[in-house]
Structures are given as C-alpha cells and as structure tokens.
Amino acid sequence: MLNGKEEEYVMDAVTSTWISSTGAYIDRFERMFAEFCGTTYAVSCVNGTAALHLALLAHGVQPGDEIIVPTVTFVATANAVTYCGAMPVFVDSQPDTWNIDPAQIEEKISPRTKGIICVSLYGHPADMEPVLRIAAKRGLFVIEDAAEAFGAMYQGKRVGSIGHSAIFSFYGNKIISTGEGGMVVTNDERIAKAARMYRGQGSDGERKYWFPEVGYNYRMTNVAAAIGCAQLERAEWHIDRRRRIASWYREQLEGCPLVQLPVQKEGTFNVYWLFSVVLHEYTEDRRQKLMDRLSERGIETRPFFYPLHILPPYRHLQPLRDFPVANRICAQGINLPTYAALREEDVTDICGCLIELLENDQSDERGAS
Ligand SMILES: *Cc1c(COP(=O)(O)O)cnc(C)c1O
C-alpha cells in the first residue's frame, strides 16, 4: 500500500531530473535499509532474483558448484543458482514451519557444495541456528532469501542480518515494494563490494571504463528508490498490518480441526507475507475444487508453490521420494487473501465461507465412502 510520502518523493526525483541509477534516494534507501536490518551494508538492485544472483556471484559461486536450496520456495531461488552455472540441491521441509529442514541438510552436502540458501517462506523465519552450525563445520556460506520476510525476526535479530548475506525483493506484492526492486545485505565488506561490482557491469569503480570482470546491469533507479524510502519510513505500519490480519485469521480458524495454521515458534517473529493453511487429508484435485468454490464466492486464494523438484527444469535432479513433506504440503496448502487493505470483516467472511466449504466437503467424503 502506498500511503506514505511515495508520491512526494517520486515527484522530487523527477523534478530533480535524477531518474536513472544514480541519485540521493538510492544512497538513502540503502542506508536506511541496512540500518533497519541491522547490517553494515545494503546494495540495491533491479529485483530480488538479481539480488540472489549478485549474492551468489559475490560468494564466488562457479559453474559446477552445488548449492543447497529448500524445495518449497519461489522458483527464483533455484533459477539464480542456475544462472551461475551451479546446481541447486533440494532439501525437504519441516512439517510445522514449512521451511528447509536443517536435519536433512548434511546428507545432501557433497565435495562440490559451496553454500546453503535458507528461505523464510511466507514470512516465517527459517531455523537459522542449526544451519549456521552445519555451515561453519563444513566451510559453507549461508544466504538468507528473505524476499518474503521483510521485518521478520529470529532470536531477536532481524531476518537478513543472520546469514553471511541476505536478499530482499520489492516486487509489487511483497511487504514493502518499489514496483520492481531488490537488495543484498551483509556485514561482510568483501561481499558488499563484489555485489556492487557485479551490479555495475563488473566495474570496480576505480578506473573509468575498466572492467576487471564480466558483470551485469542490475542497478535500481533513483525513482524506484524514492518509493522505497517512503515505504521504509512506514515499515512498522506495513509489518503491523500483516500481523494484525494474521491475528484475525488465527482467531477465526483456531478451533477448526480441518486445517493446519502457521506455527508460532518461540523466538520467531513471523511477518505473515501470506497467511497460509494446510488442508488436512486433501489431494491436489480436491484442493483445486475448494479453491474454485471459494473463487465463485469472490474469494481469491493461491495454492502453495509447486515444490521445485517437480518442475521441468529441475525434476531430473532428485527423486520424488526424497521429499515426502513438500509433496504433501504443496498439494494441500493454500494462501488466503493477505494484503494491507484487507479488513477484519473481510477476514470473518472469508473464514466463514472456508469453514462451511470444508465441513460440506467432509460430509460429502463421508457420504461417498
Ligand atoms: C519474490 C521472491 C523472489 C524474487 O523476487 P523478484 O523481485 O520477484 O525477482 C525470490 N525468492 C522468493 C522466496 C520470493 O518470494
């Protein structure tokens, strides 16, 4: 939602004629963002996918490397690995948080493994402590894909400040947006420097038109950064909105035995990018029918992501049987409407409708058997 100084700052950027990829808003957005996350550096870029690509390049990922990735995430997490000529190696999910299961990481590590990407799915922080322990023991880097978890916290620290680097997305449906946009954050000066270099065609900034490496044009514009500054000024409002919506859903659905709600783990602060539920005992077909019926009543829901290990570019890599939890939750999960303008009475209506359809479904099943 654009309810801060977005228009004022964009007009200011346009009036100043600094509309391209240099300007005061870019510096300000990066400074404010690093401060918000509690990191030393923030490097803005065109989108979250580019931010992942930059982070992987900055950590030195090369063709032939393997990177551990949760199978339940948005496809960009694995695609960025593929851009580097590296291979994603997928890991199944925890049944309660739906995030990468740290207990299954070590068995996937090979001599080619260089790092681990943790994703804080739908706003719930990934379980970083065991992942960092494994990474330290095996000499791997850890990137947090925090695209969906702006403002979330894990053991008192902001998501994004826990791994060796982290990325965020400012796509239109994310918690804060710049239209399209992304950010790499880190406390490691070398990572920040390398990310800046790859962002700007591989220039190290020392000699004009001298490019020590092949880089990319991944820079954010000053206009996008102007929107980002306005969004960031109201960060607490954006986060609070999501959490309030989640509390309404929780209140309405808590007593319903037919759905699994997002877990509330001690030491985590979930920002509920999307409020999601897993429908016990459902198949993918039955879920689709339920979503169709919700849609007929004007309620737009989304299925969970397909697990990446079944998508055509990646399905030859690992067998289906490696991912029992992901296979189940991705067939049974739905994201309920979650956006800043949603009102409490909307949530009441949505939940009333959902519970009614679920209960009808139950009695149909019983009748059929
Ligand atoms: C949105 C998202 C991205 C990619 O961000 P874009 O800005 O759309 O490129 C990466 N990872 C996850 C988990 C996402 O949800």
XYZ file of C-alpha atoms and ligand atoms in Angstrom:
384
model
C 0.000 0.000 0.000
C 1.292 3.442 -0.958
C 0.132 5.536 1.977
C 3.296 7.434 2.871
C 5.356 10.014 1.007
C 5.760 7.888 -2.149
C 4.227 10.480 -4.478
C 6.128 13.385 -2.937
C 9.484 11.601 -3.209
C 8.862 10.382 -6.771
C 7.901 13.907 -7.837
C 11.033 15.195 -6.155
C 13.180 12.637 -8.002
C 11.556 13.560 -11.323
C 11.821 17.319 -10.688
C 15.489 16.898 -9.832
C 15.935 15.019 -13.172
C 17.810 12.248 -11.292
C 15.629 9.469 -12.655
C 18.296 6.932 -13.590
C 20.572 4.806 -11.473
C 22.408 7.492 -9.556
C 20.832 9.880 -7.078
C 20.293 10.734 -3.459
C 17.345 8.373 -2.939
C 19.437 5.335 -3.830
C 22.038 6.165 -1.183
C 19.344 6.994 1.331
C 17.351 3.819 0.650
C 20.464 1.671 1.035
C 21.492 3.417 4.272
C 18.011 3.209 5.772
C 17.612 -0.412 4.729
C 20.926 -1.512 6.248
C 20.011 0.273 9.446
C 16.594 -1.355 9.538
C 18.064 -4.845 9.100
C 20.956 -4.231 11.439
C 23.591 -4.889 8.788
C 26.600 -2.806 7.807
C 25.957 -2.845 4.047
C 22.982 -2.808 1.679
C 23.295 -2.974 -2.119
C 20.122 -2.142 -4.063
C 19.316 -3.709 -7.416
C 16.580 -4.278 -10.010
C 14.714 -7.161 -8.361
C 15.008 -9.944 -5.828
C 16.113 -12.513 -8.388
C 19.023 -10.271 -9.435
C 19.832 -9.784 -5.738
C 20.127 -13.579 -5.365
C 22.311 -13.749 -8.462
C 24.554 -10.960 -7.125
C 24.843 -12.601 -3.702
C 25.799 -15.959 -5.236
C 28.391 -14.311 -7.519
C 29.753 -12.289 -4.600
C 30.227 -15.502 -2.608
C 32.254 -16.815 -5.547
C 29.833 -19.415 -6.914
C 31.219 -21.020 -10.086
C 29.912 -23.379 -12.752
C 29.750 -26.925 -11.380
C 29.200 -25.858 -7.760
C 26.276 -27.198 -5.776
C 24.054 -25.013 -3.624
C 21.619 -26.404 -1.045
C 18.133 -24.938 -1.520
C 14.744 -25.758 0.037
C 12.432 -27.393 -2.476
C 9.485 -25.339 -1.230
C 10.218 -21.799 -2.373
C 9.550 -19.479 -5.287
C 11.376 -20.666 -8.400
C 13.701 -17.628 -8.408
C 15.739 -19.135 -5.558
C 16.851 -22.043 -7.767
C 16.925 -20.066 -11.014
C 19.567 -17.701 -9.630
C 21.738 -20.726 -8.797
C 21.288 -21.937 -12.380
C 22.335 -18.501 -13.750
C 25.742 -19.129 -12.141
C 26.060 -22.486 -13.895
C 25.736 -24.098 -10.475
C 23.267 -26.793 -9.449
C 20.551 -26.497 -6.823
C 20.368 -29.481 -4.479
C 16.946 -29.607 -2.891
C 16.047 -30.343 0.726
C 12.642 -31.278 2.115
C 10.631 -29.063 4.513
C 9.869 -29.141 8.206
C 6.227 -30.173 8.630
C 5.440 -27.278 11.017
C 7.304 -24.216 9.670
C 7.310 -25.436 6.025
C 10.889 -24.093 5.818
C 14.055 -26.039 4.978
C 14.613 -28.948 7.410
C 18.112 -28.428 8.850
C 18.244 -32.089 9.925
C 18.267 -33.131 6.258
C 20.971 -30.759 5.013
C 24.132 -32.680 5.899
C 23.195 -35.767 3.881
C 22.930 -33.517 0.777
C 26.396 -31.994 1.139
C 28.993 -33.194 -1.392
C 32.568 -32.086 -2.148
C 31.054 -29.664 -4.699
C 28.756 -27.955 -2.192
C 29.639 -24.280 -1.674
C 26.699 -22.848 0.218
C 23.174 -23.004 1.543
C 20.233 -20.729 0.764
C 17.606 -20.544 3.509
C 14.192 -19.147 2.615
C 11.810 -17.631 5.175
C 8.690 -18.902 3.442
C 5.541 -16.753 3.535
C 7.141 -14.587 6.244
C 8.114 -17.253 8.785
C 11.839 -17.120 9.671
C 13.890 -20.145 8.654
C 15.563 -22.026 11.506
C 18.982 -20.429 11.095
C 20.907 -21.624 14.124
C 21.353 -25.293 13.129
C 22.010 -24.231 9.524
C 24.787 -21.848 10.568
C 26.296 -24.572 12.753
C 26.431 -27.027 9.820
C 27.788 -24.302 7.521
C 30.586 -23.413 9.948
C 31.543 -27.059 10.370
C 31.598 -27.717 6.599
C 33.024 -24.359 5.459
C 29.904 -23.243 3.560
C 28.302 -19.820 3.141
C 24.681 -19.153 4.074
C 22.484 -16.748 2.083
C 19.095 -15.825 3.510
C 16.421 -15.474 0.844
C 14.281 -13.083 2.865
C 12.226 -11.895 -0.123
C 9.003 -12.792 1.715
C 10.098 -11.893 5.222
C 10.888 -8.178 5.421
C 10.826 -7.276 9.133
C 10.676 -10.840 10.463
C 12.883 -11.743 13.433
C 14.691 -14.833 14.634
C 16.003 -14.980 18.197
C 15.773 -11.208 18.494
C 17.606 -10.448 15.235
C 16.107 -9.176 12.025
C 15.896 -11.718 9.233
C 18.595 -10.610 6.801
C 21.211 -9.981 9.481
C 21.749 -13.624 10.437
C 23.360 -15.340 7.431
C 26.586 -14.301 5.679
C 24.413 -12.298 3.313
C 20.723 -11.959 2.577
C 18.435 -10.763 -0.168
C 15.078 -8.997 -0.271
C 12.536 -8.393 -3.023
C 10.409 -5.280 -3.503
C 8.058 -6.728 -6.098
C 4.520 -5.311 -6.031
C 3.008 -7.971 -3.788
C 5.832 -8.106 -1.245
C 5.555 -6.496 2.208
C 7.192 -3.288 1.006
C 7.574 -2.526 -2.696
C 9.408 -0.280 -5.138
C 7.455 -1.638 -8.136
C 10.324 -3.919 -9.009
C 13.401 -3.948 -6.819
C 15.765 -5.944 -4.675
C 18.508 -5.649 -2.070
C 21.565 -7.571 -0.934
C 22.526 -7.000 2.706
C 25.626 -8.214 4.540
C 28.119 -7.370 7.262
C 30.980 -8.562 5.064
C 32.698 -5.720 3.234
C 34.070 -8.032 0.531
C 30.606 -9.397 -0.260
C 29.135 -5.889 -0.455
C 31.972 -4.718 -2.713
C 31.655 -7.715 -5.016
C 27.867 -7.323 -5.236
C 28.316 -3.661 -6.237
C 30.881 -4.620 -8.840
C 28.700 -7.314 -10.452
C 25.715 -4.943 -10.318
C 27.570 -2.330 -12.380
C 28.940 -4.332 -15.345
C 31.925 -5.585 -13.355
C 33.453 -2.173 -12.736
C 35.439 -1.808 -9.525
C 34.801 1.950 -9.633
C 38.496 2.842 -9.688
C 39.229 3.360 -13.357
C 36.606 4.639 -15.827
C 35.607 2.022 -18.472
C 37.915 -0.551 -16.949
C 36.099 -3.823 -16.183
C 38.110 -6.447 -14.334
C 35.227 -8.952 -14.583
C 32.100 -9.690 -16.586
C 29.228 -8.086 -14.697
C 25.593 -7.188 -15.205
C 23.437 -4.094 -15.367
C 21.321 -4.727 -12.278
C 21.097 -1.186 -10.886
C 17.978 0.224 -9.230
C 16.688 3.618 -10.420
C 16.500 6.680 -8.193
C 12.732 6.779 -8.868
C 12.272 3.249 -7.517
C 14.496 4.074 -4.536
C 12.345 7.159 -3.848
C 9.338 4.846 -3.459
C 11.462 2.547 -1.311
C 12.399 5.375 1.084
C 8.730 6.262 1.576
C 7.809 2.610 2.134
C 10.635 2.108 4.594
C 9.601 5.144 6.633
C 6.387 3.258 7.330
C 7.982 -0.158 7.792
C 6.383 -0.765 11.175
C 2.942 0.027 9.776
C 3.372 -2.439 6.885
C 4.558 -5.195 9.240
C 1.892 -4.496 11.817
C -0.819 -4.721 9.151
C 0.245 -8.246 8.151
C 0.437 -9.370 11.751
C -2.947 -7.920 12.543
C -4.532 -9.688 9.549
C -2.889 -12.929 10.695
C -4.296 -12.498 14.198
C -7.815 -12.150 12.748
C -7.361 -15.322 10.684
C -5.980 -17.157 13.675
C -8.890 -16.149 15.867
C -11.404 -17.374 13.299
C -9.659 -20.605 12.302
C -8.011 -21.710 15.540
C -10.835 -24.063 16.517
C -11.154 -25.650 13.064
C -9.692 -29.194 13.139
C -9.595 -29.395 9.319
C -6.683 -27.006 8.773
C -3.100 -26.627 9.964
C -2.313 -22.993 10.769
C 1.148 -21.377 10.607
C 3.143 -22.473 13.636
C 4.020 -19.941 16.337
C 7.517 -20.903 17.450
C 9.266 -19.366 20.384
C 11.974 -16.934 19.337
C 10.410 -16.198 15.939
C 8.557 -13.106 14.772
C 6.528 -14.042 11.685
C 5.521 -11.174 9.387
C 2.906 -13.240 7.527
C 3.608 -12.109 3.986
C 0.780 -14.524 3.198
C -1.464 -16.193 5.735
C -1.370 -19.846 4.722
C -3.124 -23.013 5.824
C -2.595 -26.687 5.022
C -5.818 -28.649 4.437
C -5.541 -31.959 6.292
C -6.144 -35.063 4.149
C -6.650 -33.079 0.921
C -5.360 -34.099 -2.502
C -4.319 -31.523 -5.095
C -7.575 -32.124 -7.027
C -9.764 -31.644 -4.000
C -7.866 -28.509 -3.092
C -8.462 -27.131 -6.592
C -12.195 -27.779 -6.290
C -12.262 -25.995 -2.946
C -10.356 -23.030 -4.386
C -12.783 -22.921 -7.340
C -15.728 -22.797 -4.958
C -14.087 -20.038 -2.924
C -13.476 -18.152 -6.155
C -17.174 -18.457 -7.102
C -17.889 -16.640 -3.857
C -15.414 -13.897 -4.749
C -12.530 -15.140 -2.584
C -9.260 -15.404 -4.452
C -6.794 -17.875 -2.949
C -3.482 -19.247 -4.198
C -2.061 -22.746 -3.992
C 1.336 -23.222 -2.320
C 4.260 -23.149 -4.744
C 4.906 -26.404 -6.585
C 7.984 -27.941 -4.993
C 10.908 -27.159 -7.279
C 11.950 -30.816 -7.562
C 8.903 -31.482 -9.799
C 9.342 -28.516 -12.182
C 10.592 -29.396 -15.693
C 13.987 -27.635 -15.395
C 14.782 -29.392 -12.118
C 12.866 -32.656 -11.924
C 15.646 -34.828 -13.352
C 17.917 -33.938 -10.433
C 16.425 -35.818 -7.484
C 13.763 -38.499 -6.923
C 10.266 -37.579 -5.745
C 10.536 -39.889 -2.729
C 13.170 -37.606 -1.161
C 10.503 -35.007 -0.390
C 7.505 -36.518 1.422
C 6.701 -33.380 3.431
C 6.997 -30.985 0.485
C 4.951 -33.285 -1.759
C 2.153 -33.269 0.806
C 2.097 -29.612 1.920
C 2.423 -28.281 -1.625
C -0.669 -30.286 -2.627
C -2.620 -29.311 0.497
C -1.554 -25.715 1.155
C -3.415 -22.548 0.242
C -2.584 -18.886 0.759
C -5.569 -16.897 1.965
C -6.059 -13.264 0.898
C -3.399 -11.192 2.706
C -2.956 -7.552 1.714
C -2.776 -4.316 3.628
C -6.285 -3.088 2.691
C -7.993 -6.261 3.969
C -10.462 -5.530 6.811
C -11.449 -7.612 9.820
C -14.958 -8.168 8.443
C -13.451 -9.453 5.172
C -11.446 -11.999 7.137
C -14.561 -13.042 9.056
C -16.432 -13.575 5.767
C -13.538 -15.487 4.191
C -13.177 -17.787 7.198
C -16.936 -18.369 7.476
C -17.009 -19.388 3.838
C -13.895 -21.549 4.106
C -15.140 -23.426 7.171
C -18.548 -24.004 5.584
C -16.997 -25.437 2.402
C -14.551 -27.588 4.369
C -17.346 -29.011 6.512
C -19.506 -29.711 3.444
C -16.544 -31.415 1.850
C -16.157 -33.592 4.917
C -19.757 -34.778 4.888
C -19.549 -35.421 1.102
C -16.472 -37.570 1.696
C -18.242 -39.481 4.433
C -21.307 -39.954 2.223
C -19.119 -41.274 -0.594
C -17.276 -43.853 1.491
C 9.598 -12.842 -4.772
C 10.661 -13.811 -4.449
C 11.916 -13.770 -5.081
C 12.224 -12.947 -6.300
O 11.975 -11.621 -6.203
P 11.690 -10.750 -7.530
O 11.816 -9.368 -7.009
O 10.310 -11.092 -7.976
O 12.718 -11.086 -8.542
C 12.908 -14.630 -4.649
N 12.681 -15.510 -3.678
C 11.495 -15.601 -3.054
C 11.329 -16.598 -1.957
C 10.433 -14.780 -3.445
O 9.240 -14.906 -2.857
